[in-house]
mmCIF file of C-alpha atoms and ligand atoms in Angstrom:
data_model
loop_
_atom_site.group_PDB
_atom_site.id
_atom_site.type_symbol
_atom_site.label_atom_id
_atom_site.label_comp_id
_atom_site.label_asym_id
_atom_site.label_seq_id
_atom_site.Cartn_x
_atom_site.Cartn_y
_atom_site.Cartn_z
ATOM 1 C CA MET A 230 182.376 -0.659 29.817
ATOM 2 C CA LYS A 231 183.072 -3.932 31.503
ATOM 3 C CA LYS A 232 182.982 -2.255 34.880
ATOM 4 C CA ILE A 233 179.651 -0.649 34.049
ATOM 5 C CA ILE A 234 178.220 -4.023 33.033
ATOM 6 C CA ILE A 235 179.464 -5.638 36.235
ATOM 7 C CA THR A 236 177.953 -2.824 38.276
ATOM 8 C CA PHE A 237 174.704 -3.196 36.354
ATOM 9 C CA LEU A 238 174.633 -6.927 37.020
ATOM 10 C CA ALA A 239 175.368 -6.351 40.679
ATOM 11 C CA VAL A 240 172.453 -3.944 40.915
ATOM 12 C CA MET A 241 170.209 -6.408 39.100
ATOM 13 C CA GLY A 242 171.290 -9.089 41.553
ATOM 14 C CA LEU A 243 170.417 -6.780 44.407
ATOM 15 C CA PHE A 244 166.938 -6.294 43.003
ATOM 16 C CA ALA A 245 166.534 -10.032 42.546
ATOM 17 C CA ALA A 246 167.641 -10.718 46.102
ATOM 18 C CA ASN A 247 165.221 -8.181 47.496
ATOM 19 C CA ALA A 248 162.270 -9.037 45.273
ATOM 20 C CA GLN A 249 159.145 -9.712 47.279
ATOM 21 C CA VAL A 250 157.419 -12.801 45.934
ATOM 22 C CA GLU A 251 153.707 -12.846 46.505
ATOM 23 C CA CYS A 252 153.461 -16.534 47.157
ATOM 24 C CA GLY A 253 156.099 -19.159 47.833
ATOM 25 C CA THR A 254 153.918 -22.214 47.269
ATOM 26 C CA LYS A 255 155.779 -24.753 45.140
ATOM 27 C CA VAL A 256 154.274 -27.229 42.708
ATOM 28 C CA THR A 257 155.939 -30.623 42.960
ATOM 29 C CA GLY A 258 154.935 -34.014 41.599
ATOM 30 C CA PRO A 259 152.390 -34.815 38.912
ATOM 31 C CA PRO A 260 149.227 -32.779 38.343
ATOM 32 C CA ILE A 261 146.368 -33.734 40.654
ATOM 33 C CA ARG A 262 143.493 -34.553 38.314
ATOM 34 C CA PHE A 263 140.148 -36.154 38.957
ATOM 35 C CA SER A 264 139.013 -39.374 37.266
ATOM 36 C CA THR A 265 135.833 -39.544 35.182
ATOM 37 C CA LYS A 266 134.111 -41.242 38.109
ATOM 38 C CA GLN A 267 135.220 -38.455 40.422
ATOM 39 C CA GLN A 268 134.156 -35.867 37.850
ATOM 40 C CA ASP A 269 130.675 -37.400 37.913
ATOM 41 C CA SER A 270 130.524 -37.208 41.688
ATOM 42 C CA LEU A 271 131.879 -33.679 41.359
ATOM 43 C CA LYS A 272 128.621 -32.684 39.705
ATOM 44 C CA ALA A 273 126.777 -33.958 42.766
ATOM 45 C CA ILE A 274 129.262 -32.158 44.991
ATOM 46 C CA LEU A 275 128.566 -28.913 43.164
ATOM 47 C CA ALA A 276 124.915 -29.364 44.031
ATOM 48 C CA VAL A 277 125.373 -29.641 47.792
ATOM 49 C CA THR A 278 123.571 -27.051 49.837
ATOM 50 C CA THR A 279 125.229 -27.625 53.208
ATOM 51 C CA PRO A 280 128.729 -26.251 53.522
ATOM 52 C CA TYR A 281 131.936 -28.199 53.899
ATOM 53 C CA ALA A 282 133.322 -27.143 57.265
ATOM 54 C CA VAL A 283 137.109 -26.802 57.601
ATOM 55 C CA ARG A 284 138.672 -26.415 61.031
ATOM 56 C CA VAL A 285 141.129 -23.524 61.241
ATOM 57 C CA HIS A 286 143.666 -22.933 64.003
ATOM 58 C CA ILE A 287 145.628 -19.677 63.920
ATOM 59 C CA THR A 288 148.994 -19.205 65.640
ATOM 60 C CA VAL A 289 150.387 -15.671 65.874
ATOM 61 C CA PHE A 290 154.048 -15.625 66.771
ATOM 62 C CA ALA A 291 155.818 -13.050 68.944
ATOM 63 C CA ASP A 292 159.383 -12.761 70.223
ATOM 64 C CA ASP A 293 160.490 -14.726 73.288
ATOM 65 C CA ASN A 294 159.684 -11.773 75.560
ATOM 66 C CA GLY A 295 156.227 -11.255 74.039
ATOM 67 C CA THR A 296 157.172 -8.206 71.946
ATOM 68 C CA ASN A 297 156.936 -7.882 68.144
ATOM 69 C CA VAL A 298 153.606 -9.684 67.981
ATOM 70 C CA ALA A 299 153.258 -10.552 64.284
ATOM 71 C CA ALA A 300 149.699 -9.184 63.988
ATOM 72 C CA THR A 301 146.975 -7.824 66.230
ATOM 73 C CA ASN A 302 143.874 -9.862 66.912
ATOM 74 C CA ALA A 303 141.777 -7.275 65.069
ATOM 75 C CA ASN A 304 143.913 -7.619 61.933
ATOM 76 C CA VAL A 305 143.913 -11.413 62.132
ATOM 77 C CA MET A 306 140.142 -11.473 62.424
ATOM 78 C CA ARG A 307 139.670 -9.001 59.556
ATOM 79 C CA GLN A 308 141.656 -11.289 57.251
ATOM 80 C CA PHE A 309 139.882 -14.387 58.574
ATOM 81 C CA ASN A 310 136.506 -12.783 57.898
ATOM 82 C CA ASN A 311 137.655 -11.869 54.385
ATOM 83 C CA MET A 312 138.484 -15.528 53.840
ATOM 84 C CA VAL A 313 135.116 -16.640 55.250
ATOM 85 C CA ASN A 314 133.351 -14.360 52.756
ATOM 86 C CA GLN A 315 135.495 -15.525 49.825
ATOM 87 C CA TYR A 316 134.709 -19.217 50.433
ATOM 88 C CA GLN A 317 131.033 -18.854 51.309
ATOM 89 C CA PRO A 318 129.849 -18.851 47.648
ATOM 90 C CA GLN A 319 131.700 -22.157 47.151
ATOM 91 C CA ASN A 320 129.898 -23.850 50.043
ATOM 92 C CA ILE A 321 133.010 -23.996 52.171
ATOM 93 C CA CYS A 322 132.894 -22.596 55.692
ATOM 94 C CA PHE A 323 135.341 -22.497 58.575
ATOM 95 C CA ILE A 324 135.258 -23.553 62.193
ATOM 96 C CA LEU A 325 137.612 -21.205 64.021
ATOM 97 C CA ILE A 326 139.145 -23.431 66.686
ATOM 98 C CA ASP A 327 141.355 -20.792 68.286
ATOM 99 C CA VAL A 328 143.674 -17.846 67.748
ATOM 100 C CA ARG A 329 146.662 -18.134 70.063
ATOM 101 C CA GLN A 330 149.921 -16.268 70.595
ATOM 102 C CA VAL A 331 153.134 -18.265 70.827
ATOM 103 C CA ASN A 332 156.274 -16.482 72.007
ATOM 104 C CA SER A 333 159.257 -17.672 69.972
ATOM 105 C CA THR A 334 161.780 -15.304 68.443
ATOM 106 C CA ASP A 335 162.948 -18.176 66.254
ATOM 107 C CA LEU A 336 159.524 -18.865 64.740
ATOM 108 C CA ASN A 337 158.654 -15.156 64.590
ATOM 109 C CA ASN A 338 161.506 -14.795 62.086
ATOM 110 C CA HIS A 339 160.809 -17.683 59.774
ATOM 111 C CA ASP A 340 162.617 -18.718 56.594
ATOM 112 C CA ALA A 341 159.974 -20.733 54.732
ATOM 113 C CA ASP A 342 162.588 -22.337 52.463
ATOM 114 C CA THR A 343 164.843 -23.748 55.164
ATOM 115 C CA GLU A 344 162.825 -23.807 58.411
ATOM 116 C CA GLU A 345 159.530 -25.417 57.383
ATOM 117 C CA ALA A 346 160.096 -28.323 59.780
ATOM 118 C CA ASP A 347 160.240 -25.884 62.706
ATOM 119 C CA LEU A 348 156.460 -25.555 62.385
ATOM 120 C CA ASN A 349 155.850 -29.221 63.206
ATOM 121 C CA ALA A 350 155.813 -28.703 66.960
ATOM 122 C CA TYR A 351 153.102 -26.047 66.601
ATOM 123 C CA LYS A 352 150.664 -27.817 64.282
ATOM 124 C CA ILE A 353 147.286 -28.665 65.801
ATOM 125 C CA ALA A 354 145.954 -31.975 64.505
ATOM 126 C CA GLY A 355 142.728 -31.933 62.509
ATOM 127 C CA CYS A 356 143.043 -28.279 61.508
ATOM 128 C CA LEU A 357 144.207 -26.046 58.709
ATOM 129 C CA ASN A 358 147.019 -24.365 60.632
ATOM 130 C CA ILE A 359 147.605 -20.702 59.801
ATOM 131 C CA PHE A 360 150.943 -19.397 61.077
ATOM 132 C CA ILE A 361 151.647 -15.664 61.170
ATOM 133 C CA HIS A 362 155.266 -14.521 61.456
ATOM 134 C CA ASN A 363 156.595 -11.018 62.060
ATOM 135 C CA SER A 364 159.259 -11.750 59.441
ATOM 136 C CA LEU A 365 158.787 -14.148 56.520
ATOM 137 C CA PRO A 366 161.677 -13.031 54.300
ATOM 138 C CA GLY A 367 160.816 -12.516 50.653
ATOM 139 C CA LEU A 368 157.219 -13.703 50.904
ATOM 140 C CA ASN A 369 153.718 -12.499 51.626
ATOM 141 C CA GLY A 370 152.687 -16.065 52.248
ATOM 142 C CA THR A 371 153.198 -19.698 51.347
ATOM 143 C CA ALA A 372 151.197 -22.909 51.557
ATOM 144 C CA TYR A 373 154.444 -24.924 51.139
ATOM 145 C CA ALA A 374 152.702 -27.657 49.085
ATOM 146 C CA ILE A 375 149.483 -28.547 47.227
ATOM 147 C CA PRO A 376 147.474 -29.867 48.988
ATOM 148 C CA ASN A 377 148.521 -29.120 52.554
ATOM 149 C CA THR A 378 147.203 -28.506 56.065
ATOM 150 C CA TYR A 379 149.371 -25.539 57.031
ATOM 151 C CA LEU A 380 150.406 -22.178 55.631
ATOM 152 C CA SER A 381 152.482 -19.196 56.666
ATOM 153 C CA LEU A 382 151.710 -15.483 56.303
ATOM 154 C CA SER A 383 153.864 -12.446 56.981
ATOM 155 C CA GLY A 384 152.620 -10.090 59.661
ATOM 156 C CA ALA A 385 152.716 -7.180 57.209
ATOM 157 C CA THR A 386 150.384 -9.082 54.883
ATOM 158 C CA VAL A 387 147.895 -9.668 57.670
ATOM 159 C CA THR A 388 148.177 -6.083 58.912
ATOM 160 C CA SER A 389 147.681 -4.503 55.465
ATOM 161 C CA THR A 390 144.152 -3.203 54.939
ATOM 162 C CA THR A 391 144.609 -3.360 51.146
ATOM 163 C CA ASN A 392 145.625 -7.017 51.148
ATOM 164 C CA LEU A 393 142.328 -8.857 51.278
ATOM 165 C CA THR A 394 143.246 -12.204 49.803
ATOM 166 C CA THR A 395 146.608 -13.694 50.751
ATOM 167 C CA MET A 396 145.062 -15.802 53.535
ATOM 168 C CA GLY A 397 142.347 -17.046 51.172
ATOM 169 C CA HIS A 398 144.884 -17.535 48.360
ATOM 170 C CA GLU A 399 147.219 -19.721 50.430
ATOM 171 C CA ALA A 400 144.247 -21.662 51.796
ATOM 172 C CA GLY A 401 143.250 -22.219 48.147
ATOM 173 C CA HIS A 402 146.610 -23.892 47.540
ATOM 174 C CA CYS A 403 146.081 -26.000 50.669
ATOM 175 C CA PHE A 404 142.716 -27.091 49.236
ATOM 176 C CA GLY A 405 144.278 -28.142 45.914
ATOM 177 C CA LEU A 406 144.215 -25.035 43.707
ATOM 178 C CA TYR A 407 147.090 -24.020 41.461
ATOM 179 C CA HIS A 408 147.863 -20.498 40.301
ATOM 180 C CA THR A 409 145.748 -19.571 37.276
ATOM 181 C CA PHE A 410 149.032 -18.855 35.437
ATOM 182 C CA GLU A 411 150.713 -22.126 36.517
ATOM 183 C CA THR A 412 153.135 -23.598 33.951
ATOM 184 C CA ALA A 413 154.404 -26.669 35.830
ATOM 185 C CA PHE A 414 152.224 -28.942 33.667
ATOM 186 C CA GLY A 415 152.416 -26.805 30.523
ATOM 187 C CA ARG A 416 151.327 -23.365 29.465
ATOM 188 C CA GLU A 417 147.548 -23.096 29.090
ATOM 189 C CA SER A 418 146.117 -21.974 25.738
ATOM 190 C CA VAL A 419 143.367 -19.421 25.384
ATOM 191 C CA THR A 420 140.970 -21.524 23.294
ATOM 192 C CA ARG A 421 137.966 -23.138 24.959
ATOM 193 C CA ASN A 422 136.983 -24.983 21.784
ATOM 194 C CA SER A 423 137.712 -28.660 22.472
ATOM 195 C CA ALA A 424 137.981 -29.321 18.708
ATOM 196 C CA ASN A 425 140.869 -26.858 18.455
ATOM 197 C CA SER A 426 144.309 -28.537 18.381
ATOM 198 C CA CYS A 427 145.551 -25.992 20.939
ATOM 199 C CA TYR A 428 142.831 -26.931 23.473
ATOM 200 C CA ASP A 429 144.567 -27.882 26.737
ATOM 201 C CA CYS A 430 142.742 -26.136 29.598
ATOM 202 C CA GLY A 431 142.052 -29.436 31.411
ATOM 203 C CA VAL A 432 145.680 -30.582 31.413
ATOM 204 C CA ASP A 433 147.772 -27.391 31.416
ATOM 205 C CA GLY A 434 147.782 -24.273 33.566
ATOM 206 C CA ASP A 435 145.596 -24.741 36.659
ATOM 207 C CA LEU A 436 143.797 -27.750 35.063
ATOM 208 C CA LEU A 437 140.507 -25.832 35.111
ATOM 209 C CA CYS A 438 138.623 -24.618 32.034
ATOM 210 C CA ASP A 439 136.384 -22.119 33.789
ATOM 211 C CA THR A 440 139.375 -19.991 34.721
ATOM 212 C CA ALA A 441 140.512 -18.260 31.519
ATOM 213 C CA ALA A 442 144.100 -18.753 30.352
ATOM 214 C CA ASP A 443 146.348 -16.436 32.363
ATOM 215 C CA ASP A 444 149.535 -14.966 30.874
ATOM 216 C CA PRO A 445 152.362 -16.396 33.006
ATOM 217 C CA THR A 446 155.040 -14.012 31.690
ATOM 218 C CA ASP A 447 154.712 -11.274 34.298
ATOM 219 C CA PRO A 448 151.655 -12.037 36.410
ATOM 220 C CA ASN A 449 152.435 -9.220 38.851
ATOM 221 C CA GLY A 450 152.817 -6.401 36.361
ATOM 222 C CA GLN A 451 150.232 -6.819 33.647
ATOM 223 C CA VAL A 452 146.961 -5.760 35.256
ATOM 224 C CA ASN A 453 145.864 -2.122 35.544
ATOM 225 C CA SER A 454 143.761 -0.608 38.298
ATOM 226 C CA SER A 455 140.618 -1.200 36.215
ATOM 227 C CA CYS A 456 141.397 -4.922 36.438
ATOM 228 C CA THR A 457 142.173 -5.042 32.719
ATOM 229 C CA TYR A 458 144.977 -7.176 31.286
ATOM 230 C CA ILE A 459 147.553 -4.909 29.633
ATOM 231 C CA GLY A 460 150.322 -7.449 28.885
ATOM 232 C CA GLY A 461 149.467 -7.514 25.180
ATOM 233 C CA ARG A 462 150.952 -10.988 24.693
ATOM 234 C CA THR A 463 149.743 -14.158 22.986
ATOM 235 C CA ASP A 464 149.613 -17.814 24.011
ATOM 236 C CA GLU A 465 151.729 -20.590 22.451
ATOM 237 C CA CYS A 466 149.308 -20.746 19.507
ATOM 238 C CA GLY A 467 149.570 -17.032 18.828
ATOM 239 C CA VAL A 468 146.129 -16.247 20.259
ATOM 240 C CA ALA A 469 145.962 -13.000 22.224
ATOM 241 C CA TYR A 470 145.244 -13.118 25.931
ATOM 242 C CA THR A 471 142.175 -10.950 26.207
ATOM 243 C CA ASN A 472 140.159 -12.231 29.126
ATOM 244 C CA THR A 473 142.752 -13.201 31.726
ATOM 245 C CA PRO A 474 141.248 -13.946 35.145
ATOM 246 C CA THR A 475 142.358 -10.709 36.798
ATOM 247 C CA THR A 476 139.606 -10.956 39.419
ATOM 248 C CA ASN A 477 140.564 -14.452 40.536
ATOM 249 C CA ILE A 478 142.004 -14.996 44.009
ATOM 250 C CA MET A 479 144.553 -17.469 42.581
ATOM 251 C CA THR A 480 146.239 -14.988 40.221
ATOM 252 C CA TYR A 481 148.587 -12.050 40.876
ATOM 253 C CA GLY A 482 148.253 -8.485 39.600
ATOM 254 C CA ASP A 483 146.218 -5.717 41.198
ATOM 255 C CA ARG A 484 145.202 -6.701 44.728
ATOM 256 C CA ALA A 485 141.929 -4.824 44.699
ATOM 257 C CA CYS A 486 140.816 -6.832 41.649
ATOM 258 C CA ARG A 487 141.164 -10.277 43.200
ATOM 259 C CA THR A 488 137.910 -11.191 44.849
ATOM 260 C CA ILE A 489 136.476 -14.446 43.454
ATOM 261 C CA PHE A 490 136.852 -18.177 43.041
ATOM 262 C CA THR A 491 135.127 -19.820 40.063
ATOM 263 C CA ALA A 492 132.617 -22.668 40.368
ATOM 264 C CA GLY A 493 135.292 -24.969 38.939
ATOM 265 C CA GLN A 494 137.712 -23.955 41.672
ATOM 266 C CA GLY A 495 135.010 -24.496 44.305
ATOM 267 C CA GLY A 496 134.229 -27.954 42.946
ATOM 268 C CA ARG A 497 137.909 -28.836 42.798
ATOM 269 C CA MET A 498 138.439 -27.766 46.418
ATOM 270 C CA ARG A 499 135.430 -29.729 47.663
ATOM 271 C CA SER A 500 136.508 -32.768 45.648
ATOM 272 C CA MET A 501 139.984 -32.524 47.181
ATOM 273 C CA MET A 502 138.475 -32.315 50.650
ATOM 274 C CA ILE A 503 136.649 -35.626 50.264
ATOM 275 C CA THR A 504 139.325 -37.511 48.295
ATOM 276 C CA SER A 505 142.672 -36.292 49.630
ATOM 277 C CA ALA A 506 144.060 -38.222 52.599
ATOM 278 C CA THR A 507 145.811 -35.003 53.560
ATOM 279 C CA LEU A 508 142.617 -32.956 53.711
ATOM 280 C CA ILE A 509 139.999 -35.429 54.957
ATOM 281 C CA PRO A 510 141.115 -34.994 58.605
ATOM 282 C CA ILE A 511 140.587 -31.210 58.591
ATOM 283 C CA VAL A 512 136.975 -31.336 57.381
ATOM 284 C CA ALA A 513 134.519 -31.587 60.266
ATOM 285 C CA ASP A 514 131.554 -33.929 60.429
ATOM 286 C CA ASN A 515 128.132 -32.374 60.925
ATOM 287 C CA VAL A 516 127.542 -34.069 64.275
ATOM 288 C CA VAL A 517 130.420 -35.182 66.497
ATOM 289 C CA PHE A 518 130.490 -37.238 69.685
ATOM 290 C CA ALA A 519 133.491 -37.147 72.022
ATOM 291 C CA PRO A 520 134.197 -39.874 72.988
ATOM 292 C CA ALA A 521 133.155 -41.260 69.611
ATOM 293 C CA THR A 522 133.353 -44.839 70.889
ATOM 294 C CA ASN A 523 132.953 -46.525 74.282
ATOM 295 C CA GLY A 524 135.539 -45.678 76.898
ATOM 296 C CA PRO A 525 136.755 -42.468 78.506
ATOM 297 C CA LEU A 526 138.742 -39.635 76.932
ATOM 298 C CA THR A 527 141.310 -37.979 79.166
ATOM 299 C CA TYR A 528 143.555 -35.050 78.268
ATOM 300 C CA THR A 529 146.322 -33.910 80.601
ATOM 301 C CA THR A 530 148.822 -32.210 78.231
ATOM 302 C CA GLY A 531 149.026 -30.659 74.779
ATOM 303 C CA VAL A 532 146.699 -28.538 72.646
ATOM 304 C CA GLY A 533 143.763 -30.092 70.836
ATOM 305 C CA GLN A 534 140.192 -29.763 69.709
ATOM 306 C CA ASP A 535 136.866 -31.457 69.348
ATOM 307 C CA SER A 536 134.466 -29.881 66.907
ATOM 308 C CA GLY A 537 131.525 -30.508 64.648
ATOM 309 C CA ARG A 538 129.891 -28.269 62.092
ATOM 310 C CA ASP A 539 126.411 -28.371 63.649
ATOM 311 C CA GLU A 540 126.474 -30.289 66.931
ATOM 312 C CA LEU A 541 129.143 -31.426 69.371
ATOM 313 C CA TYR A 542 128.261 -33.827 72.205
ATOM 314 C CA ILE A 543 130.824 -34.033 75.003
ATOM 315 C CA SER A 544 130.632 -37.239 77.071
ATOM 316 C CA ASN A 545 127.870 -39.588 76.047
ATOM 317 C CA ASN A 546 127.191 -41.156 79.410
ATOM 318 C CA THR A 547 128.661 -41.445 82.856
ATOM 319 C CA THR A 548 130.957 -44.379 82.024
ATOM 320 C CA ASP A 549 132.454 -42.620 79.005
ATOM 321 C CA ASN A 550 133.845 -39.577 80.778
ATOM 322 C CA TYR A 551 135.494 -36.676 78.991
ATOM 323 C CA THR A 552 138.169 -35.210 81.264
ATOM 324 C CA VAL A 553 140.488 -32.243 80.770
ATOM 325 C CA SER A 554 143.075 -31.635 83.491
ATOM 326 C CA GLY A 555 146.728 -30.680 84.013
ATOM 327 C CA THR A 556 148.226 -28.399 81.372
ATOM 328 C CA ALA A 557 145.980 -29.596 78.551
ATOM 329 C CA VAL A 558 144.451 -26.871 76.357
ATOM 330 C CA ARG A 559 141.237 -28.133 74.795
ATOM 331 C CA ASN A 560 139.051 -26.251 72.311
ATOM 332 C CA LEU A 561 135.425 -27.373 71.974
ATOM 333 C CA VAL A 562 133.782 -25.605 69.055
ATOM 334 C CA SER A 563 130.558 -26.099 67.122
ATOM 335 C CA LYS A 564 127.293 -24.375 66.277
ATOM 336 C CA LYS A 565 125.748 -26.163 69.275
ATOM 337 C CA ILE A 566 127.672 -27.822 72.094
ATOM 338 C CA TYR A 567 126.131 -30.233 74.611
ATOM 339 C CA LEU A 568 128.099 -30.847 77.818
ATOM 340 C CA LYS A 569 126.586 -34.045 79.189
ATOM 341 C CA PRO A 570 127.039 -35.904 82.483
ATOM 342 C CA GLY A 571 130.596 -37.213 82.673
ATOM 343 C CA THR A 572 132.146 -33.970 81.392
ATOM 344 C CA ARG A 573 134.965 -33.009 83.747
ATOM 345 C CA PHE A 574 137.022 -29.853 83.348
ATOM 346 C CA ALA A 575 139.768 -29.381 85.950
ATOM 347 C CA PRO A 576 142.611 -27.478 84.262
ATOM 348 C CA ALA A 577 145.720 -26.723 86.329
ATOM 349 C CA ALA A 578 148.076 -23.769 85.813
ATOM 350 C CA GLY A 579 148.704 -23.445 82.075
ATOM 351 C CA GLY A 580 145.721 -25.578 81.203
ATOM 352 C CA GLN A 581 142.564 -24.174 79.614
ATOM 353 C CA VAL A 582 139.213 -25.292 78.251
ATOM 354 C CA HIS A 583 137.582 -23.122 75.593
ATOM 355 C CA VAL A 584 133.919 -23.807 74.824
ATOM 356 C CA LYS A 585 132.995 -21.644 71.848
ATOM 357 C CA VAL A 586 130.042 -21.331 69.515
ATOM 358 C CA ASN A 587 131.206 -21.148 65.899
ATOM 359 C CA PRO A 588 129.348 -18.453 63.910
ATOM 360 C CA TYR A 589 131.077 -19.072 60.560
ATOM 361 C CA CYS A 590 129.093 -22.090 59.331
ATOM 362 C CA ASN A 591 125.562 -20.783 59.577
HETATM 363 ZN ZN1 ZN B 1486 150.082 -18.797 45.389
#
């Protein structure tokens, strides 16, 4: 009997070791809540009609010799377009700075738990950095922290035509969203009656009351293909979960069901973008001048970007030159781009200048 139990435990351990976790994003530190003053401004934020524009830079890893590319460009762009469509109703759009391939066997096989710092050398300043790895053991994706400016996805996740949301889900964490079934701050009760002693939707779970309480017991296995909750459990007050947010991008369950963010999630993300020191740098101004102040800008090495949501003016006058030379890779992206006198592009071998119209913030 003992032997059987040991064997059973060993098999269980095997399953545990091989279990694929949807999302590796960890919640650390206190809950990020908004003050009353911020809540008031949130109402104004909800009313905005022009979109918040987030710069996105995508790095697709391959092995040192260029083989085992983590995902094809077509698959990357399909997932990016899915994300664009998911955020559009929340008045958040994306400026796609670039999609590049980096050959590194080390980074193409990436352990998100122990090798996070390896990404530092590949982060492009001012952007939400999306890294795609051929192997990301145990995970579909992770945003590492909430909020954050970089995330990792497995190549299989990006390649899958039935996975429509992992890119948008991890970006949601980067923009300040928790899982709808989060328990780090306490388990959320079902009631939405603020007079009820169990009422806690603003302080427990994902801190949002317009996402229904989500059963955290088995978030992967309690939704059927009709997007109906079948867990049959109750919250801490004994109230049955009946209306769990099975269609929300920040839950687990059936992939085909997860298509929406709520207005509360949209408002929270936009509030994070204008209040979080982490996120402010990745949100583009409407009109951008480079140089922004008097004096020349010269780039000779490294990868970087200048971008505005609507208009980008390169070089304001002949004394404030904008020069790209040497091995510098420079991405200039906006709805409209004006190259004025004093713009000088002279890339050497390995250097590049990309001037691209962004179609995702129209
Ligand atoms: Zn997640």
